[in-house]
Coordinates of C-alpha atoms in Angstrom, one line a residue:
X1155 CA 0.0 0.0 0.0
X1156 CA 2.9 2.4 0.9
X1157 CA 4.5 1.6 -2.4
X1158 CA 1.4 2.5 -4.3
X1159 CA 1.0 5.9 -2.5
X1160 CA 4.7 6.7 -3.2
X1161 CA 4.2 5.8 -6.9
X1162 CA 1.1 8.0 -7.2
X1163 CA 2.9 10.9 -5.6
X1164 CA 5.8 10.5 -8.0
X1165 CA 3.3 10.6 -10.9
X1166 CA 1.8 13.9 -9.6
X1167 CA 5.3 15.5 -9.3
X1168 CA 6.1 14.4 -12.9
X1169 CA 2.7 15.8 -14.1
X1170 CA 3.3 19.1 -12.3
X1171 CA 6.8 19.5 -13.8
X1172 CA 5.4 18.7 -17.2
X1173 CA 2.6 21.2 -16.8
X1174 CA 4.9 23.9 -15.7
X1175 CA 7.1 23.3 -18.8
X1176 CA 4.0 23.4 -21.0
X1177 CA 2.8 26.6 -19.4
X1178 CA 6.2 28.2 -19.9
X1179 CA 6.0 27.3 -23.6
X1180 CA 2.5 28.8 -23.9
X1181 CA 3.6 32.0 -22.3
X1182 CA 6.6 32.3 -24.7
X1183 CA 4.3 31.8 -27.7
X1184 CA 2.1 34.7 -26.6
X1185 CA 4.5 36.9 -28.4
X1186 CA 5.1 34.7 -31.4
X1187 CA 5.4 36.3 -34.8
X1188 CA 3.1 33.6 -36.2
X1189 CA -0.6 34.7 -35.7
X1190 CA -2.0 31.2 -35.5
X1191 CA 0.7 30.1 -33.0
X1192 CA 0.1 33.2 -31.0
X1193 CA -3.7 32.8 -31.0
X1194 CA -3.5 29.1 -30.2
X1195 CA -1.2 29.9 -27.2
X1196 CA -3.7 32.5 -25.9
X1197 CA -6.7 30.1 -26.0
X1198 CA -4.9 27.1 -24.7
X1199 CA -3.3 29.0 -21.8
X1200 CA -6.7 30.4 -20.8
X1201 CA -8.4 27.0 -21.0
X1202 CA -5.6 25.1 -19.2
X1203 CA -5.8 27.5 -16.2
X1204 CA -9.5 27.5 -16.1
X1205 CA -9.5 23.7 -16.0
X1206 CA -6.9 23.6 -13.2
X1207 CA -8.4 23.4 -9.7
X1208 CA -8.1 26.7 -7.8
X1209 CA -6.0 25.1 -5.1
X1210 CA -3.4 24.2 -7.7
X1211 CA -3.0 27.5 -9.5
X1212 CA -0.4 29.0 -7.3
X1213 CA 2.6 28.0 -9.4
X1214 CA 0.8 29.1 -12.6
X1215 CA -0.1 32.5 -11.0
X1216 CA 3.5 33.0 -10.1
X1217 CA 4.7 32.2 -13.6
X1218 CA 2.2 34.7 -15.1
X1219 CA 3.3 37.4 -12.6
X1220 CA 6.9 37.0 -13.8
X1221 CA 5.7 38.0 -17.3
X1222 CA 3.7 41.2 -16.6
X1223 CA 6.6 43.6 -15.8
X1224 CA 7.9 46.4 -18.0
X1225 CA 10.7 44.3 -19.3
X1226 CA 8.4 41.8 -21.1
X1227 CA 6.9 42.1 -24.6
X1228 CA 3.5 43.9 -24.8
X1229 CA 1.6 40.9 -26.1
X1230 CA 3.0 38.7 -23.3
X1231 CA 2.1 41.3 -20.6
X1232 CA -1.3 41.9 -22.0
X1233 CA -2.5 38.3 -22.2
X1234 CA -0.9 37.3 -18.9
X1235 CA -2.8 40.1 -17.1
X1236 CA -6.0 39.1 -18.8
X1237 CA -5.6 35.5 -17.6
X1238 CA -4.8 36.8 -14.1
X1239 CA -8.2 38.5 -14.2
X1240 CA -9.6 35.0 -14.3
X1241 CA -7.5 33.2 -11.8
X1242 CA -5.7 35.8 -9.7
X1243 CA -5.9 36.0 -5.9
X1244 CA -4.1 37.9 -3.2
X1245 CA -0.6 37.1 -4.6
X1246 CA -1.5 39.1 -7.7
X1247 CA -2.8 42.2 -6.0
X1248 CA 0.5 44.0 -5.3
X1249 CA 2.1 43.3 -8.7
X1250 CA -1.1 44.4 -10.5
X1251 CA -1.4 47.5 -8.3
X1252 CA 2.2 48.4 -9.3
X1253 CA 1.0 48.5 -13.0
X1254 CA -1.8 51.0 -12.4
X1255 CA 0.8 53.8 -13.2
X1256 CA 2.4 51.9 -16.1
X1257 CA 3.4 54.2 -18.9
X1258 CA 1.4 52.1 -21.3
X1259 CA -2.2 53.2 -20.7
X1260 CA -3.5 49.9 -22.1
X1261 CA -1.5 47.8 -19.6
X1262 CA -2.6 50.1 -16.8
X1263 CA -6.3 49.6 -17.8
X1264 CA -5.8 45.8 -18.0
X1265 CA -4.3 45.8 -14.5
X1266 CA -7.3 47.8 -13.2
X1267 CA -9.7 45.3 -14.7
X1268 CA -7.8 42.4 -13.3
X1269 CA -7.9 43.9 -9.8
X1270 CA -11.7 44.5 -10.2
X1271 CA -12.1 40.8 -10.8
X1272 CA -9.6 39.7 -8.1
X1273 CA -11.1 37.6 -5.3
X1274 CA -8.9 39.1 -2.5
X1275 CA -10.3 41.9 -0.3
X1276 CA -6.8 43.5 -0.7
X1277 CA -7.8 44.3 -4.3
X1278 CA -10.4 46.7 -3.0
X1279 CA -7.7 48.4 -0.9
X1280 CA -5.5 48.8 -4.0
X1281 CA -8.4 50.3 -6.1
X1282 CA -9.3 52.6 -3.2
X1283 CA -5.8 53.8 -3.0
X1284 CA -5.9 54.5 -6.8
X1285 CA -8.9 56.7 -6.4
X1286 CA -6.6 59.7 -5.9
X1287 CA -5.3 59.3 -9.4
X1288 CA -6.6 61.2 -12.4
X1289 CA -8.7 58.3 -13.9
X1290 CA -11.1 58.3 -11.0
X1291 CA -14.1 57.3 -13.1
X1292 CA -12.4 54.1 -14.2
X1293 CA -11.6 53.2 -10.5
X1294 CA -15.1 54.0 -9.4
X1295 CA -16.4 51.6 -12.1
X1296 CA -14.0 49.0 -10.9
X1297 CA -15.1 49.3 -7.3
X1298 CA -18.8 49.3 -8.3
X1299 CA -18.1 46.1 -10.3
X1300 CA -16.6 44.5 -7.2
X1301 CA -19.5 45.5 -5.0
X1302 CA -17.4 45.4 -1.9
X1303 CA -19.0 47.5 1.0
X1304 CA -15.4 48.2 2.2
X1305 CA -15.1 50.8 -0.6
X1306 CA -18.1 52.8 0.5
X1307 CA -16.2 55.3 2.8
X1308 CA -13.7 56.2 0.1
X1309 CA -16.4 56.5 -2.6
X1310 CA -18.4 58.7 -0.2
X1311 CA -15.5 61.1 0.0
X1312 CA -15.6 61.5 -3.8
X1313 CA -19.4 62.0 -3.6
X1314 CA -18.9 64.8 -1.1
X1315 CA -15.8 66.5 -2.5
X1316 CA -15.4 65.4 -6.1
X1317 CA -16.2 67.4 -9.2
X1318 CA -19.8 67.3 -10.4
X1319 CA -18.9 64.6 -12.9
X1320 CA -17.0 62.5 -10.3
X1321 CA -19.7 63.0 -7.7
X1322 CA -22.3 61.7 -10.1
X1323 CA -20.2 58.6 -10.9
X1324 CA -19.6 58.1 -7.2
X1325 CA -23.4 58.1 -6.6
X1326 CA -24.0 55.5 -9.2
X1327 CA -21.1 53.4 -7.8
X1328 CA -22.6 53.5 -4.4
X1329 CA -26.0 52.5 -5.8
X1330 CA -24.4 49.4 -7.4
X1331 CA -22.6 48.4 -4.2
X1332 CA -25.8 48.9 -2.2
X1333 CA -26.3 48.2 1.5
X1334 CA -27.1 50.3 4.5
X1335 CA -23.8 52.2 4.5
X1336 CA -24.1 53.1 0.8
X1337 CA -27.6 54.2 1.3
X1338 CA -26.7 56.4 4.3
X1339 CA -23.8 58.0 2.3
X1340 CA -26.2 58.9 -0.5
X1341 CA -28.9 60.3 1.8
X1342 CA -26.4 62.4 3.7
X1343 CA -25.4 64.2 0.5
X1344 CA -28.9 64.3 -1.0
X1345 CA -30.3 67.3 0.8
X1346 CA -27.2 69.4 -0.1
X1347 CA -26.9 68.3 -3.7
X1348 CA -27.7 70.3 -6.7
X1349 CA -30.4 69.2 -9.1
X1350 CA -28.2 67.2 -11.4
X1351 CA -26.5 65.3 -8.5
X1352 CA -29.9 64.8 -6.8
X1353 CA -31.1 62.9 -9.9
X1354 CA -28.0 60.7 -9.9
X1355 CA -28.4 60.0 -6.2
X1356 CA -32.1 59.2 -6.7
X1357 CA -31.2 56.7 -9.5
X1358 CA -28.5 55.2 -7.4
X1359 CA -30.7 54.7 -4.4
X1360 CA -33.2 52.8 -6.6
X1361 CA -30.6 50.8 -8.4
X1362 CA -31.2 47.1 -8.0
X1363 CA -33.7 47.8 -5.1
X1364 CA -30.9 48.7 -2.7
X1365 CA -32.9 51.2 -0.7
X1366 CA -33.7 51.7 2.9
X1367 CA -37.1 52.6 4.3
X1368 CA -35.9 56.1 5.1
X1369 CA -34.5 56.5 1.6
X1370 CA -37.8 55.3 0.1
X1371 CA -39.8 57.8 2.2
X1372 CA -37.5 60.7 1.2
X1373 CA -37.6 59.9 -2.5
X1374 CA -41.3 59.1 -2.6
X1375 CA -42.1 62.6 -1.4
X1376 CA -39.3 64.8 -2.6
X1377 CA -37.6 63.2 -5.7
X1378 CA -37.3 65.5 -8.6
X1379 CA -38.4 62.8 -11.1
X1380 CA -41.9 61.5 -11.0
X1381 CA -40.7 58.1 -12.2
X1382 CA -38.4 58.0 -9.2
X1383 CA -41.2 59.0 -6.8
X1384 CA -43.4 56.2 -8.0
X1385 CA -40.6 53.6 -7.9
X1386 CA -39.5 54.7 -4.4
X1387 CA -43.1 54.5 -3.2
X1388 CA -43.5 51.0 -4.6
X1389 CA -40.5 50.0 -2.5
X1390 CA -41.7 51.9 0.5
X1391 CA -45.0 49.9 0.5
X1392 CA -42.9 46.7 0.9
X1393 CA -40.3 48.1 3.4
X1394 CA -42.5 50.3 5.7
X1395 CA -46.3 49.8 5.5
X1396 CA -47.0 52.5 8.1
X1397 CA -44.8 55.0 6.4
X1398 CA -46.3 54.1 3.0
X1399 CA -49.8 54.9 4.4
X1400 CA -48.5 58.2 5.7
X1401 CA -47.1 59.0 2.2
X1402 CA -50.5 58.0 0.7
X1403 CA -52.3 60.4 3.0
X1404 CA -50.0 63.2 1.8
X1405 CA -50.7 62.3 -1.8
X1406 CA -54.4 62.2 -1.3
X1407 CA -54.5 65.6 0.4
X1408 CA -52.7 67.3 -2.5
X1409 CA -54.4 66.9 -5.9
X1410 CA -51.4 68.5 -7.6
X1411 CA -48.9 66.0 -6.1
X1412 CA -46.5 64.9 -8.9
X1413 CA -47.4 61.4 -10.1
X1414 CA -50.0 61.2 -7.4
X1415 CA -52.4 59.1 -9.4
X1416 CA -49.7 56.6 -10.2
X1417 CA -48.7 56.3 -6.6
X1418 CA -52.4 55.7 -5.6
X1419 CA -52.5 52.9 -8.2
X1420 CA -49.2 51.5 -6.7
X1421 CA -50.8 51.4 -3.3
X1422 CA -53.8 49.4 -4.5
X1423 CA -51.5 46.7 -5.9
X1424 CA -49.2 46.6 -2.9
X1425 CA -49.2 45.0 0.6
X1426 CA -51.0 48.1 2.0
X1427 CA -54.0 47.7 -0.4
X1428 CA -56.5 46.8 2.3
X1429 CA -55.7 50.0 4.3
X1430 CA -55.7 52.1 1.1
X1431 CA -59.1 50.8 0.1
X1432 CA -60.5 51.8 3.5
X1433 CA -59.8 55.4 2.5
X1434 CA -61.9 55.0 -0.7
X1435 CA -65.0 56.7 0.5
X1436 CA -63.1 59.9 1.5
X1437 CA -61.0 60.1 -1.7
X1438 CA -61.5 62.7 -4.4
X1439 CA -63.5 61.6 -7.5
X1440 CA -60.2 61.4 -9.5
X1441 CA -58.5 59.2 -6.9
X1442 CA -61.7 57.0 -6.6
X1443 CA -61.6 56.5 -10.3
X1444 CA -57.9 55.6 -10.2
X1445 CA -58.5 53.1 -7.4
X1446 CA -61.4 51.5 -9.2
X1447 CA -59.4 51.1 -12.4
X1448 CA -56.6 49.5 -10.4
X1449 CA -59.0 47.1 -8.7
X1450 CA -60.3 46.0 -12.1
X1451 CA -56.9 45.7 -13.7
X1452 CA -55.5 43.7 -10.9
X1453 CA -58.8 41.7 -10.5
X1454 CA -59.0 42.3 -6.8
X1455 CA -62.3 40.5 -6.2
X1456 CA -61.9 40.8 -2.4
X1457 CA -62.9 44.5 -2.6
X1458 CA -66.2 43.9 -4.2
X1459 CA -68.1 45.4 -1.2
X1460 CA -66.1 48.6 -1.3
X1461 CA -66.9 49.0 -5.0
X1462 CA -70.6 48.2 -4.6
X1463 CA -70.8 51.0 -2.1
X1464 CA -69.8 53.5 -4.8
X1465 CA -72.9 52.7 -6.8
X1466 CA -74.5 55.2 -4.5
X1467 CA -72.0 57.9 -5.4
X1468 CA -73.4 61.3 -6.5
X1469 CA -70.7 61.5 -9.1
X1470 CA -71.8 60.0 -12.5
X1471 CA -68.2 59.3 -13.5
X1472 CA -67.4 57.5 -10.3
X1473 CA -70.6 55.5 -10.5
X1474 CA -69.8 54.4 -14.1
X1475 CA -66.3 53.4 -13.0
X1476 CA -67.7 51.3 -10.2
X1477 CA -70.1 49.6 -12.7
X1478 CA -67.2 48.8 -15.0
X1479 CA -65.1 47.5 -12.2
X1480 CA -68.0 45.2 -11.0
X1481 CA -68.2 43.8 -14.5
X1482 CA -64.7 42.6 -14.0
X1483 CA -64.5 41.5 -10.3
X1484 CA -68.2 41.1 -9.5
X1485 CA -69.8 37.9 -8.1
X1486 CA -73.5 37.0 -7.8
X1487 CA -73.6 39.8 -5.1
X1488 CA -73.1 42.4 -7.9
X1489 CA -75.6 40.8 -10.3
X1490 CA -78.8 42.0 -8.6
X1491 CA -77.9 45.7 -8.2
X1492 CA -76.5 45.8 -11.7
X1493 CA -79.6 44.1 -13.1
X1494 CA -81.8 46.6 -11.3
X1495 CA -79.9 49.4 -13.0
X1496 CA -80.3 47.7 -16.3
X1497 CA -84.1 47.3 -15.9
X1498 CA -84.3 51.0 -15.2
X1499 CA -82.4 51.9 -18.4
X1500 CA -81.7 49.0 -20.7
X1501 CA -80.0 51.4 -23.2
X1502 CA -77.2 52.2 -20.7
X1503 CA -74.2 50.8 -22.5
X1504 CA -72.0 50.9 -19.4
X1505 CA -74.4 48.7 -17.4
X1506 CA -75.0 46.4 -20.3
X1507 CA -71.3 45.8 -20.8
X1508 CA -70.7 45.2 -17.1
X1509 CA -73.5 42.6 -17.0
X1510 CA -72.2 41.0 -20.2
X1511 CA -68.8 40.5 -18.7
X1512 CA -69.9 39.4 -15.2
X1513 CA -68.5 35.9 -14.6
X1514 CA -71.5 34.5 -12.8
X1515 CA -73.0 31.3 -14.3
X1516 CA -76.0 31.5 -12.0
X1517 CA -76.9 34.8 -13.6
X1518 CA -77.4 33.0 -16.9
X1519 CA -79.9 30.7 -15.3
X1520 CA -81.8 33.6 -13.9
X1521 CA -81.8 35.4 -17.2
X1522 CA -83.0 32.3 -19.1
X1523 CA -85.9 32.1 -16.7
X1524 CA -86.7 35.8 -17.1
X1525 CA -86.6 35.4 -20.9
X1526 CA -89.2 32.7 -20.8
X1527 CA -91.6 34.3 -18.3
X1528 CA -94.4 35.6 -20.6
X1529 CA -96.1 37.3 -17.7
X1530 CA -93.5 40.1 -17.7
X1531 CA -92.8 41.0 -21.4
X1532 CA -90.4 43.9 -20.5
X1533 CA -88.4 41.6 -18.2
X1534 CA -88.5 39.0 -21.0
X1535 CA -86.9 41.5 -23.4
X1536 CA -84.3 42.7 -20.9
X1537 CA -83.3 39.2 -19.9
X1538 CA -83.1 38.0 -23.5
X1539 CA -81.0 41.0 -24.6
X1540 CA -78.6 40.3 -21.7
X1541 CA -78.4 36.7 -22.7
X1542 CA -77.4 37.8 -26.2
X1543 CA -74.7 40.1 -24.8
X1544 CA -73.3 37.4 -22.6
X1545 CA -73.4 34.9 -25.5
X1546 CA -74.9 32.4 -23.2
X1547 CA -75.1 28.8 -24.3
X1548 CA -78.6 28.1 -25.7
X1549 CA -79.5 31.7 -26.3
X1550 CA -80.0 31.1 -30.1
X1551 CA -82.6 28.4 -29.2
X1552 CA -84.3 30.8 -26.9
X1553 CA -84.3 33.4 -29.7
X1554 CA -85.9 30.9 -32.1
X1555 CA -88.6 30.2 -29.5
X1556 CA -89.3 33.8 -28.6
X1557 CA -89.7 34.7 -32.3
X1558 CA -92.7 32.4 -32.7
X1559 CA -96.2 33.8 -33.0
X1560 CA -98.0 34.0 -29.7
X1561 CA -95.2 35.9 -27.9
X1562 CA -95.4 39.6 -27.1
X1563 CA -94.6 41.8 -30.1
X1564 CA -91.7 43.6 -28.4
X1565 CA -90.3 40.2 -27.3
X1566 CA -90.4 38.9 -30.9
X1567 CA -88.7 42.1 -32.2
X1568 CA -85.9 41.5 -29.7
X1569 CA -85.6 37.9 -30.9
X1570 CA -85.5 39.0 -34.6
X1571 CA -82.8 41.5 -33.8
X1572 CA -80.7 38.9 -31.9
X1573 CA -81.0 36.4 -34.8
X1574 CA -79.3 38.9 -37.1
X1575 CA -76.0 38.2 -35.3
X1576 CA -76.5 34.9 -33.4
X1577 CA -79.0 33.1 -35.6
X1578 CA -78.5 29.6 -37.0
X1579 CA -80.2 27.5 -39.7
X1580 CA -83.2 27.0 -37.5
X1581 CA -83.5 30.8 -37.2
X1582 CA -83.5 31.1 -41.0
X1583 CA -86.4 28.5 -41.1
X1584 CA -88.2 30.3 -38.4
X1585 CA -88.1 33.7 -40.1
X1586 CA -89.0 32.2 -43.5
X1587 CA -92.0 30.5 -42.0
X1588 CA -93.1 33.8 -40.5
X1589 CA -92.8 35.4 -44.0
X1590 CA -94.6 32.7 -45.9
X1591 CA -97.4 32.6 -43.4
X1592 CA -97.8 36.4 -43.8
X1593 CA -97.5 36.9 -40.1
X1594 CA -98.3 40.4 -38.8
X1595 CA -94.5 40.9 -38.2
X1596 CA -93.5 39.7 -41.7
X1597 CA -91.7 42.9 -42.6
X1598 CA -89.6 42.9 -39.5
X1599 CA -88.8 39.3 -40.2
X1600 CA -87.7 40.1 -43.8
X1601 CA -85.3 42.8 -42.6
X1602 CA -83.7 40.5 -40.0
X1603 CA -83.5 37.5 -42.4
X1604 CA -81.6 39.5 -45.0
X1605 CA -79.0 40.5 -42.3
X1606 CA -78.9 37.0 -40.9
X1607 CA -78.3 35.5 -44.3
X1608 CA -75.6 38.0 -45.1
X1609 CA -73.8 37.1 -41.8
X1610 CA -74.2 33.3 -42.3
X1611 CA -72.9 33.3 -45.9
X1612 CA -73.0 30.4 -48.2
X1613 CA -75.8 31.7 -50.5
X1614 CA -76.2 28.5 -52.5
X1615 CA -76.4 26.3 -49.4
X1616 CA -79.0 28.6 -47.9
X1617 CA -81.0 28.6 -51.1
X1618 CA -81.0 24.8 -51.3
X1619 CA -81.6 24.1 -47.6
X1620 CA -83.9 26.8 -46.6
X1621 CA -85.2 29.3 -49.1
X1622 CA -86.3 26.9 -52.0
X1623 CA -88.1 24.5 -49.6
X1624 CA -89.9 27.4 -48.1
X1625 CA -91.0 28.7 -51.5
X1626 CA -92.1 25.2 -52.6
X1627 CA -94.1 24.6 -49.4
X1628 CA -95.7 28.1 -49.4
X1629 CA -99.5 27.9 -49.5
X1630 CA -99.9 30.4 -52.4
X1631 CA -98.1 32.6 -54.8
X1632 CA -99.1 35.6 -52.6
X1633 CA -97.3 33.9 -49.7
X1634 CA -94.2 33.5 -51.9
X1635 CA -93.9 37.2 -52.7
X1636 CA -92.4 38.0 -49.3
X1637 CA -89.5 35.6 -49.9
X1638 CA -88.9 36.9 -53.4
X1639 CA -88.6 40.4 -52.1
X1640 CA -85.4 39.5 -50.1
X1641 CA -83.7 37.1 -52.5
X1642 CA -81.0 39.7 -53.2
X1643 CA -79.7 38.8 -49.8
X1644 CA -78.6 35.4 -51.1
X1645 CA -77.8 36.4 -54.7
X1646 CA -76.2 33.5 -56.6
X1647 CA -76.6 31.6 -59.9
X1648 CA -79.3 29.1 -58.8
X1649 CA -81.4 31.9 -57.4
X1650 CA -81.0 33.9 -60.6
X1651 CA -82.0 30.8 -62.6
X1652 CA -85.2 30.5 -60.4
X1653 CA -86.1 34.1 -61.1
X1654 CA -85.4 33.8 -64.8
X1655 CA -87.8 30.8 -65.0
X1656 CA -90.5 32.9 -63.4
X1657 CA -89.8 35.7 -65.8
X1658 CA -89.7 33.5 -68.9
X1659 CA -92.9 31.5 -68.1
X1660 CA -95.2 34.4 -67.5
X1661 CA -95.7 33.2 -64.0
X1662 CA -98.1 35.2 -61.8
X1663 CA -95.0 36.1 -59.9
X1664 CA -93.2 37.5 -63.0
X1665 CA -93.5 41.1 -61.9
X1666 CA -92.2 40.3 -58.4
X1667 CA -89.3 38.3 -59.9
X1668 CA -88.3 41.3 -62.0
X1669 CA -88.6 43.6 -59.0
X1670 CA -86.5 41.3 -56.9
X1671 CA -83.8 41.0 -59.6
X1672 CA -83.7 44.8 -59.9
X1673 CA -82.0 44.9 -56.5
X1674 CA -79.1 42.7 -57.6
X1675 CA -75.7 44.0 -58.5
X1676 CA -73.7 40.9 -59.4
X1677 CA -73.1 38.9 -62.6
X1678 CA -75.9 36.3 -62.5
X1679 CA -78.4 39.1 -62.6
X1680 CA -76.7 40.6 -65.7
X1681 CA -77.1 37.3 -67.5
X1682 CA -80.8 37.2 -66.8
X1683 CA -81.2 40.8 -67.9
X1684 CA -79.5 40.1 -71.2
X1685 CA -81.7 37.1 -71.8
X1686 CA -84.8 39.2 -71.1
X1687 CA -83.6 42.1 -73.4
X1688 CA -82.9 39.7 -76.3
X1689 CA -86.0 37.6 -75.9
X1690 CA -88.5 37.5 -78.8
X1691 CA -91.4 39.9 -78.5
X1692 CA -89.9 41.7 -75.5
X1693 CA -92.0 44.7 -74.4
X1694 CA -90.7 48.2 -74.0
X1695 CA -91.3 48.0 -70.3
X1696 CA -89.2 44.8 -70.0
X1697 CA -86.4 46.4 -72.1
X1698 CA -86.4 49.4 -69.8
X1699 CA -86.2 47.2 -66.8
X1700 CA -83.4 45.2 -68.3
X1701 CA -81.4 48.3 -69.3
X1702 CA -81.9 49.7 -65.8
X1703 CA -80.9 46.4 -64.2
X1704 CA -77.7 46.2 -66.4
X1705 CA -76.7 49.7 -65.5
X1706 CA -77.1 48.8 -61.8
X1707 CA -75.0 45.7 -62.1
X1708 CA -72.1 47.5 -63.8
X1709 CA -72.3 50.6 -61.6
X1710 CA -71.6 48.6 -58.4
X1711 CA -68.1 47.5 -57.5
X1712 CA -68.9 46.2 -54.0
X1713 CA -70.3 42.9 -55.2
X1714 CA -69.7 39.2 -54.5
X1715 CA -67.5 38.0 -57.3
X1716 CA -64.5 38.7 -59.4
X1717 CA -64.0 42.3 -60.6
X1718 CA -62.1 41.1 -63.6
X1719 CA -64.8 38.7 -64.6
X1720 CA -67.4 41.5 -64.4
X1721 CA -65.3 43.8 -66.6
X1722 CA -64.7 41.0 -69.1
X1723 CA -68.4 40.3 -69.3
X1724 CA -69.1 44.0 -69.8
X1725 CA -66.6 44.1 -72.8
X1726 CA -68.2 40.9 -74.2
X1727 CA -71.7 42.4 -74.0
X1728 CA -70.7 45.7 -75.6
X1729 CA -68.9 44.0 -78.5
X1730 CA -71.9 41.7 -79.1
X1731 CA -74.6 44.3 -78.3
X1732 CA -77.5 44.4 -80.8
X1733 CA -78.4 48.0 -80.1
X1734 CA -76.7 51.3 -79.1
X1735 CA -79.0 51.7 -76.0
X1736 CA -77.6 48.4 -74.7
X1737 CA -74.0 49.6 -75.1
X1738 CA -75.0 52.9 -73.5
X1739 CA -76.5 51.2 -70.5
X1740 CA -73.4 49.1 -69.8
X1741 CA -70.8 52.0 -70.4
X1742 CA -72.9 54.4 -68.3
X1743 CA -72.4 52.0 -65.3
X1744 CA -68.8 53.1 -65.2
X1745 CA -69.4 56.8 -65.8
X1746 CA -69.8 59.6 -63.3
X1747 CA -68.7 57.7 -60.3
X1748 CA -65.6 56.7 -58.4
X1749 CA -64.4 53.3 -59.4
X1750 CA -62.5 51.2 -57.0
X1751 CA -58.8 50.6 -57.7
X1752 CA -59.1 46.9 -58.7
X1753 CA -62.0 47.6 -61.1
X1754 CA -60.3 50.7 -62.5
X1755 CA -57.2 48.7 -63.3
X1756 CA -59.2 46.1 -65.2
X1757 CA -61.2 48.7 -67.1
X1758 CA -58.0 50.4 -68.3
X1759 CA -56.7 47.1 -69.4
X1760 CA -59.7 45.4 -70.9
X1761 CA -61.7 48.4 -72.3
X1762 CA -58.9 49.4 -74.8
X1763 CA -60.4 47.6 -77.8
X1764 CA -63.7 49.5 -77.2
X1765 CA -62.0 52.8 -77.8
X1766 CA -62.6 52.5 -81.5
X1767 CA -66.3 51.5 -81.2
X1768 CA -68.3 53.9 -83.4
X1769 CA -71.1 54.2 -80.8
X1770 CA -69.3 54.4 -77.4
X1771 CA -65.6 54.9 -78.4
X1772 CA -65.3 58.6 -77.3
X1773 CA -66.9 57.8 -73.9
X1774 CA -64.6 54.8 -73.4
X1775 CA -61.5 56.9 -74.1
X1776 CA -62.5 59.2 -71.2
X1777 CA -62.7 56.2 -69.0
X1778 CA -59.2 55.1 -70.1

């Protein structure tokens, strides 16, 4: 066993000797003329020393120190000092301190940086001693980087006696070091400082949260910067609750207090929130509004009672703020008073919005019950409208139910209105049935159905699934007229073909079909109008209707379809037109109005061949 230990020790000695030799070679190559060799030595030296345990770096540190003096090449000195910044300890302090006055400014700066990173407390002493030199800012930065409280007294001297520039830097250095001594040094100078230095001290006191309760109190009430006041007050609420409440009282008594509103808001989101809320009834209207907004933003549901109390405020603005806040934080406790306000004035947008946002599932059940209670029509309407605003599950089914005949007229109107935005396929069927049965509320149903169909989209699907079956099952042609009147709401080719068939077969509904088609502004209508215009034995009245319909189609850009296809069809019709009046009707659709950019581009591109047309050429040139 003893032999094994001896052998292992021998191996270590050999390895150390080998390492020392390798390190010496690397140091020599730091000044090599070969760039790759020099760079390789730098990187390898750095990595080797970082990989060496700290307890075994002594010999390496000594070797590096032998190569930093004035007699060595610059490259060797520079990199040796840089590596000492990574591994140096107390042994490096004195040699590095001796270089702070080196004739080479770069070497002196490297030495300063190495001392700033040195782990020994003596490095602080060396940097403090150097504060008397000209480059004070650099040494203040180095001491700030170290963060050693032992440097506070010396930096405090610079703060008190240094030039304005040095004093400002000293303040910032103390802020980075932090601690009670640094805070005390800053505060002792604060009251006697000029405006510029005060700002530096304020920022220093707040740096990294290194602030005492006294400093927080002073800055919260006297700092020159509003931002600093608010930041200091935020820290005061954590450090000194009693003092923070005293500061809040000062703020509340002075409406002109700088950043007062922001400080009130800070209080509501801090540990003193409960005590601050207790002052709510006695606050000014402005402060009450600020507090209410903070309660809402922070979702402080525990203060619901305090907010409810402000519903009795004589101030309309405070009352509205309280309503908005309850919409965010309210529970079932807030539902009843808000609903009572809504019943008094259902057009009050603030109350409606608050009730729509209120996260109270049991309120939905109450509103559903109210919406179905036929004994109180006004409450029915109010309850249903709120269900719509709250987007409650099942509200569309309720709308479909309330729209049926037998319900109060106002209730049905509210249901129709709701269907426009929340309706489904069953809503479309319901409204169509009301129309074909010629219900007393048919006209209102027509208006709502057009809006609902526009929102739902998929015109061909709606036609196949809802509109056509309703027309086919209608008891009479008279009953179908109400549906024909709103077919422009689902304009598409199958609907156009249906209308064309009515027009071509002299149906009793022919006039209604022409009237319905006259409201269209897309291509399927143009095709029907051309067919009518060119039909055998067409009457003058039908020709006039066709020309008027064509002009409408080509004078509207806001259509469903492709602008290019529409312009292409216009060119095709003009080129094949059998009469001048037909050409006139089409060209006039583009005249005397502002054409959208896409259509204008297509007109300029596709209308060029028409510029030589003997009938409309001059007018086309103007369009181009």
